[in-house]
PDB file of C-alpha atoms in Angstrom:
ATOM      1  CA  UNK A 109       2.695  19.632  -5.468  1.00 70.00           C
ATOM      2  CA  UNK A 110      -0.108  18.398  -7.722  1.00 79.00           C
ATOM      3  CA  UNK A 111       0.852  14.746  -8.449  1.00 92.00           C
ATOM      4  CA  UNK A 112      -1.967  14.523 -10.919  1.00 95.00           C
ATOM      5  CA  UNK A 113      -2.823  16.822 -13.416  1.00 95.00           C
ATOM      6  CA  UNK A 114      -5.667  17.280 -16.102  1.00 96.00           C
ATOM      7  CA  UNK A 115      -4.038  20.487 -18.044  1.00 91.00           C
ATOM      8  CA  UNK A 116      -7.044  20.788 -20.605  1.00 95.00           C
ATOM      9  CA  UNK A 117      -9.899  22.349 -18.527  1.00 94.00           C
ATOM     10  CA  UNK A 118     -12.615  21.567 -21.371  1.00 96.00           C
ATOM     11  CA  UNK A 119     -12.809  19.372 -23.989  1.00 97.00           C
ATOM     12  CA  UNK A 120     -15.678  20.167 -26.690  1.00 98.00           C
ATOM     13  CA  UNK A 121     -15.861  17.429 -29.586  1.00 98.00           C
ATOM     14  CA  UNK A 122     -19.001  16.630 -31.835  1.00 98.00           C
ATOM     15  CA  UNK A 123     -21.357  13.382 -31.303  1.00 98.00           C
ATOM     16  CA  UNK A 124     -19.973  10.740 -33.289  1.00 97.00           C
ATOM     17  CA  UNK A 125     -16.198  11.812 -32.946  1.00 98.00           C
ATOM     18  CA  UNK A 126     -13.416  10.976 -30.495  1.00 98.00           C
ATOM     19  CA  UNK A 127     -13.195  12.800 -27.384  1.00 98.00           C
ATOM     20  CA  UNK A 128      -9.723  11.920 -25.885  1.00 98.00           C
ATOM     21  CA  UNK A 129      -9.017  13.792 -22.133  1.00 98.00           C
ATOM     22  CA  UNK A 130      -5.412  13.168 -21.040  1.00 98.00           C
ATOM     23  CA  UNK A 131      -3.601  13.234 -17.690  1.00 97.00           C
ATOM     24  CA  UNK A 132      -0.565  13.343 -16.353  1.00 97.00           C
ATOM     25  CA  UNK A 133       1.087  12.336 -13.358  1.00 97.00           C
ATOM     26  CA  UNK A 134       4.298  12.472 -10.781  1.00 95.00           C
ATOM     27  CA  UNK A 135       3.831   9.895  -8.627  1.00 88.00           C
ATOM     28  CA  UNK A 136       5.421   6.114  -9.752  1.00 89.00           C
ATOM     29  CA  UNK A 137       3.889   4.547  -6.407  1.00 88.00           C
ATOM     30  CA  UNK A 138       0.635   4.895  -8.450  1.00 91.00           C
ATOM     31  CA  UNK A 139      -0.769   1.074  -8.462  1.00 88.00           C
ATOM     32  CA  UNK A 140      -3.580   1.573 -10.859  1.00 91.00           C
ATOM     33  CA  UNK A 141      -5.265   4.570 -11.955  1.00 94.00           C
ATOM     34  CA  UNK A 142      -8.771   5.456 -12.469  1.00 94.00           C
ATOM     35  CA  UNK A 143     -11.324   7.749 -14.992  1.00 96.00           C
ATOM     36  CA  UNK A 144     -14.339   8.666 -13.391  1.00 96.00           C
ATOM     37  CA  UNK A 145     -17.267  10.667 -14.711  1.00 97.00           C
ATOM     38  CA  UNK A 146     -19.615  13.352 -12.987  1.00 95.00           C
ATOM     39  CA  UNK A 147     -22.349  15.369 -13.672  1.00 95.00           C
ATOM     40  CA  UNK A 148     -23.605  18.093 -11.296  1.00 91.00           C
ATOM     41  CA  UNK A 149     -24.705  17.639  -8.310  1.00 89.00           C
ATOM     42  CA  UNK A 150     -24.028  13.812  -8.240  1.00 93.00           C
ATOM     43  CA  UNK A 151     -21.058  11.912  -6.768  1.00 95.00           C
ATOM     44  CA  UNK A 152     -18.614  10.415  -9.258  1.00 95.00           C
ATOM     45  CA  UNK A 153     -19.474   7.966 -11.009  1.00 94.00           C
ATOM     46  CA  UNK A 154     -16.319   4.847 -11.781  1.00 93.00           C
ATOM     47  CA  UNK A 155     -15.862   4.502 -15.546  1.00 95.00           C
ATOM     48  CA  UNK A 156     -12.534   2.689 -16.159  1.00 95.00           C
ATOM     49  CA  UNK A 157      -9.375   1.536 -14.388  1.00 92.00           C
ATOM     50  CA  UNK A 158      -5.570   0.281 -15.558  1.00 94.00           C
ATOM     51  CA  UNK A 159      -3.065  -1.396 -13.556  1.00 91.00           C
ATOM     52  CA  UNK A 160       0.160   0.281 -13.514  1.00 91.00           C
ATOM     53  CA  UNK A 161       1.484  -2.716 -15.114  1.00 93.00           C
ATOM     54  CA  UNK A 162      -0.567  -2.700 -18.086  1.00 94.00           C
ATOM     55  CA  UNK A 163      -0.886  -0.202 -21.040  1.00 96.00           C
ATOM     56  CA  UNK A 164      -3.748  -0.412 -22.645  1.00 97.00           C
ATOM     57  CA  UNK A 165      -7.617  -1.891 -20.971  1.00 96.00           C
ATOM     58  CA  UNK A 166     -11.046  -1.484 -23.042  1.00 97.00           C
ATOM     59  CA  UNK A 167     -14.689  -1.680 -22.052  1.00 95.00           C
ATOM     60  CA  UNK A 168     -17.122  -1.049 -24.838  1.00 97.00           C
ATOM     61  CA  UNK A 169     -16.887   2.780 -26.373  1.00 98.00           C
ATOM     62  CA  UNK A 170     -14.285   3.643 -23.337  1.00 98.00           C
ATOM     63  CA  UNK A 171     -10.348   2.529 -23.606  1.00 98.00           C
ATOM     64  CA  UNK A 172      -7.624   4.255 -21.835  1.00 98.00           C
ATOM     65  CA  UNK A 173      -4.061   3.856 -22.494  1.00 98.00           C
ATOM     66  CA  UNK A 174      -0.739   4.079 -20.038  1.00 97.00           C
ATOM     67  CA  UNK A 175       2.593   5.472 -21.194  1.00 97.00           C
ATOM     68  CA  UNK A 176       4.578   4.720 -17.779  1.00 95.00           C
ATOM     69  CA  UNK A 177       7.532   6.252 -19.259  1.00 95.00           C
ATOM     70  CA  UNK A 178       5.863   9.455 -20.018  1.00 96.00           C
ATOM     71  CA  UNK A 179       3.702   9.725 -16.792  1.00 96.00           C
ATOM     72  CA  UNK A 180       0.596  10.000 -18.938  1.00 97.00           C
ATOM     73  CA  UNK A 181      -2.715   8.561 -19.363  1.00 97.00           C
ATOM     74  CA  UNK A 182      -5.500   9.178 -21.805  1.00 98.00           C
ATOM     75  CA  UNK A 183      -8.956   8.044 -21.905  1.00 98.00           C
ATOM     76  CA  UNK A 184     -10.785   7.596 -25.407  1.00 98.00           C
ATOM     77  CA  UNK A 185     -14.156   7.757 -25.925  1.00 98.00           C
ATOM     78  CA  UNK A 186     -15.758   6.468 -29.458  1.00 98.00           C
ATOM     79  CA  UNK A 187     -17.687   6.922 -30.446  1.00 98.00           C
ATOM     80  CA  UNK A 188     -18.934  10.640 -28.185  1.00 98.00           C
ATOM     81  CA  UNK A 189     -22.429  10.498 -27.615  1.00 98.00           C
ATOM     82  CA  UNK A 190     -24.440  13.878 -25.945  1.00 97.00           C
ATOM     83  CA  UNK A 191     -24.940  11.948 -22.570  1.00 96.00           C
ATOM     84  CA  UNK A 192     -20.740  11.843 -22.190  1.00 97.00           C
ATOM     85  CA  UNK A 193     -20.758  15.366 -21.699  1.00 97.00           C
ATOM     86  CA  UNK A 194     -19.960  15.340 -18.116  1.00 97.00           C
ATOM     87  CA  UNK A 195     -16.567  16.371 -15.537  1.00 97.00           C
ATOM     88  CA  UNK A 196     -13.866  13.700 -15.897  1.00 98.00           C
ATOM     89  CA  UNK A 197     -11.493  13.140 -13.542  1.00 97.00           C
ATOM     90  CA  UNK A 198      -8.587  10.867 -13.484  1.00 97.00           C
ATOM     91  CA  UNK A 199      -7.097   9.550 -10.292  1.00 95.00           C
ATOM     92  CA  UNK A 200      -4.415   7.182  -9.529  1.00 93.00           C
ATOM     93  CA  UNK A 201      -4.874   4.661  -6.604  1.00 89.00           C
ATOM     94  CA  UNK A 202      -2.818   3.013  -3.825  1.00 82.00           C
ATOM     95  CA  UNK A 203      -3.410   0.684  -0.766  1.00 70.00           C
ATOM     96  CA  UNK A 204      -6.307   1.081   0.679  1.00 66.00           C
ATOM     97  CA  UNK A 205      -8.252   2.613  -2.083  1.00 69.00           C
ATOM     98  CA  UNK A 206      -6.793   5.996  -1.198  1.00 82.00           C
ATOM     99  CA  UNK A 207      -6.930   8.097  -4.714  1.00 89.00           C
ATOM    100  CA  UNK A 208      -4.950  11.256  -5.688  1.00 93.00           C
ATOM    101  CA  UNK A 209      -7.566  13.373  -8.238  1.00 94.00           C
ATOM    102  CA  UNK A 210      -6.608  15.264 -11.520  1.00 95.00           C
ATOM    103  CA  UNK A 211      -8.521  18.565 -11.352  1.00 95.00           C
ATOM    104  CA  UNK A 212     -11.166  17.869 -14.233  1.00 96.00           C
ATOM    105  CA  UNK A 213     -11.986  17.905 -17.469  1.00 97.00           C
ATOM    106  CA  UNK A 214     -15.122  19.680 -18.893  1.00 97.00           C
ATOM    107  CA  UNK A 215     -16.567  17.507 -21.844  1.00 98.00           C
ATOM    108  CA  UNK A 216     -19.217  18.834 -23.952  1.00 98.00           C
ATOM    109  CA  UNK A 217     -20.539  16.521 -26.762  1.00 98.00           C
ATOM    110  CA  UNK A 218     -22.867  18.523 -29.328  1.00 96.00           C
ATOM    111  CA  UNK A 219     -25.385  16.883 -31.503  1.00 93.00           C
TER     112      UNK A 219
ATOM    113  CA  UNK B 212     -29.899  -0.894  -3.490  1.00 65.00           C
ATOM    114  CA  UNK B 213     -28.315   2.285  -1.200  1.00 76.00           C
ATOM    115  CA  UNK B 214     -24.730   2.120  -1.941  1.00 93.00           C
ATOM    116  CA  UNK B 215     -23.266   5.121  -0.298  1.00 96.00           C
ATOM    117  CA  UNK B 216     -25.641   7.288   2.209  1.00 97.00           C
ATOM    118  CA  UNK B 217     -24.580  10.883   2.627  1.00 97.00           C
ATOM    119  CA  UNK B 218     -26.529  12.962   5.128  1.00 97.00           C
ATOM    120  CA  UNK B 219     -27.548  15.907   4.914  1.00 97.00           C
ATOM    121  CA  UNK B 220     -27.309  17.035   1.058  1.00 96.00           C
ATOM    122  CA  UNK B 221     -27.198  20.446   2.354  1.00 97.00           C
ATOM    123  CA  UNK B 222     -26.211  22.724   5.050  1.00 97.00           C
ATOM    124  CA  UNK B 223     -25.074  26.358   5.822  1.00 97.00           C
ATOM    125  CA  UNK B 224     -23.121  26.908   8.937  1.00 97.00           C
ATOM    126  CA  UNK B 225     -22.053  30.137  11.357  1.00 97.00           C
ATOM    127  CA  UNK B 226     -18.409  30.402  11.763  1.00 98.00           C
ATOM    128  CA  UNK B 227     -17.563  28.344  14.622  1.00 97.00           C
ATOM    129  CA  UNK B 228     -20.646  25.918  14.953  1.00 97.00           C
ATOM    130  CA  UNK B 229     -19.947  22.102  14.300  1.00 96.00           C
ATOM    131  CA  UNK B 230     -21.682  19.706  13.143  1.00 96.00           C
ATOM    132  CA  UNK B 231     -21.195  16.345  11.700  1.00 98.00           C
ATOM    133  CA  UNK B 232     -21.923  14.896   8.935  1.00 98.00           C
ATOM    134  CA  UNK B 233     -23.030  11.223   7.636  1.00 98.00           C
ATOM    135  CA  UNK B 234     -21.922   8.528   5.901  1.00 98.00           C
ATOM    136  CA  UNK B 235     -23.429   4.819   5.430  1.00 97.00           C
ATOM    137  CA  UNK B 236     -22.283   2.355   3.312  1.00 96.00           C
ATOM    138  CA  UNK B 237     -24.192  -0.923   2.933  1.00 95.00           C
ATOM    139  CA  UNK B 238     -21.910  -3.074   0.924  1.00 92.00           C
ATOM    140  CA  UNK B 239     -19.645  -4.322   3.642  1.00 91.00           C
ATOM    141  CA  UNK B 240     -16.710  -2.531   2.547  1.00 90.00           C
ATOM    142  CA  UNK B 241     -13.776  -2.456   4.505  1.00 89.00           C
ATOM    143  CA  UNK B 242     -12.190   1.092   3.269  1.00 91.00           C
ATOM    144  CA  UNK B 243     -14.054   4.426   3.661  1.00 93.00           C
ATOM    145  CA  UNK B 244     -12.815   7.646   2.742  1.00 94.00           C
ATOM    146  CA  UNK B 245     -13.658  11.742   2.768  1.00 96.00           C
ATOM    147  CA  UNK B 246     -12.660  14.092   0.170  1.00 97.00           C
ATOM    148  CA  UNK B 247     -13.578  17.306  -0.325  1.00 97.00           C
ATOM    149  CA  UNK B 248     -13.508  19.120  -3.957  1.00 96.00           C
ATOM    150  CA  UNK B 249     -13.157  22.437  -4.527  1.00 93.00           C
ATOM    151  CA  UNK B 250     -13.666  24.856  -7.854  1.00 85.00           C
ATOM    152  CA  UNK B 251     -10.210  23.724  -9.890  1.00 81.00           C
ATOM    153  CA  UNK B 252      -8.535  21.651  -7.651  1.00 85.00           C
ATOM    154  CA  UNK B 253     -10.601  17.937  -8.129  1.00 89.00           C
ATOM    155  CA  UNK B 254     -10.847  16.094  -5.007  1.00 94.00           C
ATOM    156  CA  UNK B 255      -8.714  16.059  -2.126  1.00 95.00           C
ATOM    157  CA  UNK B 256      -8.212  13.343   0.574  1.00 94.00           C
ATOM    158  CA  UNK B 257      -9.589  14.369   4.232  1.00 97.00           C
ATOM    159  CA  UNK B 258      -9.408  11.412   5.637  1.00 96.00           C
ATOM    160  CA  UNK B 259      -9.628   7.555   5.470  1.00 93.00           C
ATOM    161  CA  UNK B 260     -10.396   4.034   7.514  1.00 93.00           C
ATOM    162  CA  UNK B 261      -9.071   0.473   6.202  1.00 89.00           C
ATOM    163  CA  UNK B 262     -11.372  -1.110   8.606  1.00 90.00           C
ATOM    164  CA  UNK B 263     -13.231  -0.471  12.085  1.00 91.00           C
ATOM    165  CA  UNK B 264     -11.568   1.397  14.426  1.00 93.00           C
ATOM    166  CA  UNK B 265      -8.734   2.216  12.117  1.00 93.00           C
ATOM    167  CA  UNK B 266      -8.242   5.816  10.485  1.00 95.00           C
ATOM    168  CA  UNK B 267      -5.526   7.973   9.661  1.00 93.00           C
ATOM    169  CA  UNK B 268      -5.031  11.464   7.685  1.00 95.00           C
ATOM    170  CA  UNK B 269      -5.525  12.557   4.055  1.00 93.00           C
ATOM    171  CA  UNK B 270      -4.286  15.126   2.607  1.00 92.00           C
ATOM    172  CA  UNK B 271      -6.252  18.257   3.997  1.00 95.00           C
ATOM    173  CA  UNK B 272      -7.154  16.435   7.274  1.00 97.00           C
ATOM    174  CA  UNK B 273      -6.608  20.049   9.708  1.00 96.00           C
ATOM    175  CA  UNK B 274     -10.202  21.258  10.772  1.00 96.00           C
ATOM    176  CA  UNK B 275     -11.722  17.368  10.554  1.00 98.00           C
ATOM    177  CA  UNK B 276     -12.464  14.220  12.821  1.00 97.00           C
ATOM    178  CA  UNK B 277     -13.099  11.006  11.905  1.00 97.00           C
ATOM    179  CA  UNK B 278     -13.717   7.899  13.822  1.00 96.00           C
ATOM    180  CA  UNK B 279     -15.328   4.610  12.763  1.00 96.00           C
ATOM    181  CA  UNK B 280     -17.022   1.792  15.493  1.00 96.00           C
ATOM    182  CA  UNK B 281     -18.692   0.473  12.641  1.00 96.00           C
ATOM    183  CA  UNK B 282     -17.851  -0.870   9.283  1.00 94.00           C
ATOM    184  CA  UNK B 283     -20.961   0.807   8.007  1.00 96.00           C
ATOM    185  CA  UNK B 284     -20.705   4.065   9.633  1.00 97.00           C
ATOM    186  CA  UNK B 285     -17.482   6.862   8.594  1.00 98.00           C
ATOM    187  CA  UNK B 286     -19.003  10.466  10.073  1.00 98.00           C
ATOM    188  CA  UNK B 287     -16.723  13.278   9.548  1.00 98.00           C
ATOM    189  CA  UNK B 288     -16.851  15.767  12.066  1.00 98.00           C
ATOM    190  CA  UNK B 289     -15.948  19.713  12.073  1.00 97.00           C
ATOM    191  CA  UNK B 290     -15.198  20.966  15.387  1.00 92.00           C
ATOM    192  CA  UNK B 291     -15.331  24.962  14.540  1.00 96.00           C
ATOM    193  CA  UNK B 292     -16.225  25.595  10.914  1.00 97.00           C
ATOM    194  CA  UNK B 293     -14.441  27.919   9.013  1.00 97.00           C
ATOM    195  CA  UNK B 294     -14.934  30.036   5.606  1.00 97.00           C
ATOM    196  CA  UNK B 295     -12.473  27.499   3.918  1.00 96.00           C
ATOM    197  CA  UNK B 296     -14.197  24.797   4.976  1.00 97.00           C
ATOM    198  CA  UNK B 297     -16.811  25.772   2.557  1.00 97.00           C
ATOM    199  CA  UNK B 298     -16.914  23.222  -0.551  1.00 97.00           C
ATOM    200  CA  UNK B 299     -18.857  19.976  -1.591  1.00 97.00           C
ATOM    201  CA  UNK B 300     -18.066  16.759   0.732  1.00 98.00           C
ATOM    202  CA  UNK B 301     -17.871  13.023  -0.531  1.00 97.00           C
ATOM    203  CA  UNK B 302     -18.087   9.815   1.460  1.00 97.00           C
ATOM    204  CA  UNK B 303     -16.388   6.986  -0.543  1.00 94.00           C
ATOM    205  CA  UNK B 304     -16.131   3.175   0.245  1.00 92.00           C
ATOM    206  CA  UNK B 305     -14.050   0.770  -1.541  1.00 86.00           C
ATOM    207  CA  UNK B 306     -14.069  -3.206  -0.712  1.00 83.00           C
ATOM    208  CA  UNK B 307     -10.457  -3.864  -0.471  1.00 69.00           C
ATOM    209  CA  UNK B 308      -6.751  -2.728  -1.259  1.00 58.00           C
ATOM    210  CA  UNK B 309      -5.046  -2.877  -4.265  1.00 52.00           C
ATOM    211  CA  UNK B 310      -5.861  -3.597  -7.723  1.00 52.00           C
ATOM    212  CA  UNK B 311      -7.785  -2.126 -10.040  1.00 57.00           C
ATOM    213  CA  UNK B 312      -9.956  -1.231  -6.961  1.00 69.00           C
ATOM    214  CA  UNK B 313     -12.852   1.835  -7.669  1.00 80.00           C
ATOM    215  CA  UNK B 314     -14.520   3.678  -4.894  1.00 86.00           C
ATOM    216  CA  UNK B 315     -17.691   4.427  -5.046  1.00 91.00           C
ATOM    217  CA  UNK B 316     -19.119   7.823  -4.059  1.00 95.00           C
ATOM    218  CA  UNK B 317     -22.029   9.001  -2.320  1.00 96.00           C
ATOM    219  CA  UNK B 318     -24.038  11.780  -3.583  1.00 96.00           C
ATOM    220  CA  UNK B 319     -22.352  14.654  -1.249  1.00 97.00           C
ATOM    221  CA  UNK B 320     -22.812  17.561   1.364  1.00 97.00           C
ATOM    222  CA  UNK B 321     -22.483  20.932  -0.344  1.00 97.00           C
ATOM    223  CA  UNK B 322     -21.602  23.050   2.986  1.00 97.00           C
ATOM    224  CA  UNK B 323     -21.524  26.700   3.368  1.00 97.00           C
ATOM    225  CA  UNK B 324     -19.838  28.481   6.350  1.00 97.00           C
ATOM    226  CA  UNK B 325     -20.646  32.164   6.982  1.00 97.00           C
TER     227      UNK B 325
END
């Protein structure tokens, strides 16, 4: 019972472009949710959060939007630069800062 | 500047040897958490403390012990390793509940069992 899912294993977008990585998930007891990034052989790395009660929260080239009603989330990234490409993960939180993990998306930004 | 401490970064293990390994977190965070991720399957709960001498299970928590007598301090603990316990180990700590509250990772133990 995966209560999050990332259902694009890769994502390959050009620098300059949009890269948008999307998520879905089961769970309404999800307080907030989370994008984090990760390169190899590193721990992740936080990128962006969104309370369950809002839809929409921006921080410089990164925004990520919340469709309750649809169980989605989607994280856009403009514009891509080469040092985005990196794992993504999405995660949404409860108390205690326990977080339930998509399985990753694969980004590749070419020059 | 250390954030999260994981100890070691490595390790390869017989079958039914345990060991232990490390996690330090300097920030004075109340929450600490393992996860494990495995090829296709993100990260996965182990499991967690909301303070000293508090813990309680993940999600994948058979195979593991946890205990923590210090807010700084969350080892996890395998008592007889096994193949499946092969896979890449984080420590997380997170200073309180709720919110828009992100954890922040240590590097991680990549841990082989033979």
């Amino acid at each position: 019972d995966q209560q999050v899912k990332q259902n694009s294993p890769s994502l390959s977008v050009q620098e300059g472009r949009i890269s948008i990585l999307n998520c879905d998930y089961t769970n309404s007891m999800f307080d907030y949710f989370l994008w984090y990034k990760k390169y190899p052989a590193e721990g992740p790395t936080f990128l962006i959060s969104i309370s369950s009660i809002k839809d929409k929260n921006e921080d410089g080239r990164f925004t990520v939007f919340l469709n309750k009603s649809a169980k989605h989330l989607s994280l856009h990234i403009v514009p891509s630069q080469p040092g985005d490409s990196a794992v993504y993960f999405c995660a949404g939180g409860t108390s205690y800062g326990k977080l339930t993990f998509g399985q990753g998306t694969i980004l590749t930004v070419h020059p | 500047n250390a954030g999260v401490t994981q100890t070691p970064k490595f390790q390869v293990l017989k079958t039914g040897q345990s060991m232990t390994l490390q996690c330090a977190q300097d920030m004075n965070h109340e929450y600490m958490s393992w996860y494990r991720q495995d090829p296709g399957m993100g990260l996965r709960l182990i499991h967690y403390s909301v303070g000293a001498g508090i813990t309680d299970q993940g999600e994948v928590p058979n195979g593991y012990n946890v205990s923590r007598s210090t807010t700084e301090d969350f080892p996890l603990r395998l008592l007889s390793a096994a193949p499946s316990q092969t896979s890449v180990y984080f420590c997380a700590s997170c200073p309180a509940a709720g919110g828009n509250t992100e954890a922040f990772f240590g590097q991680g133990t990549r841990l082989t069992v033979v």
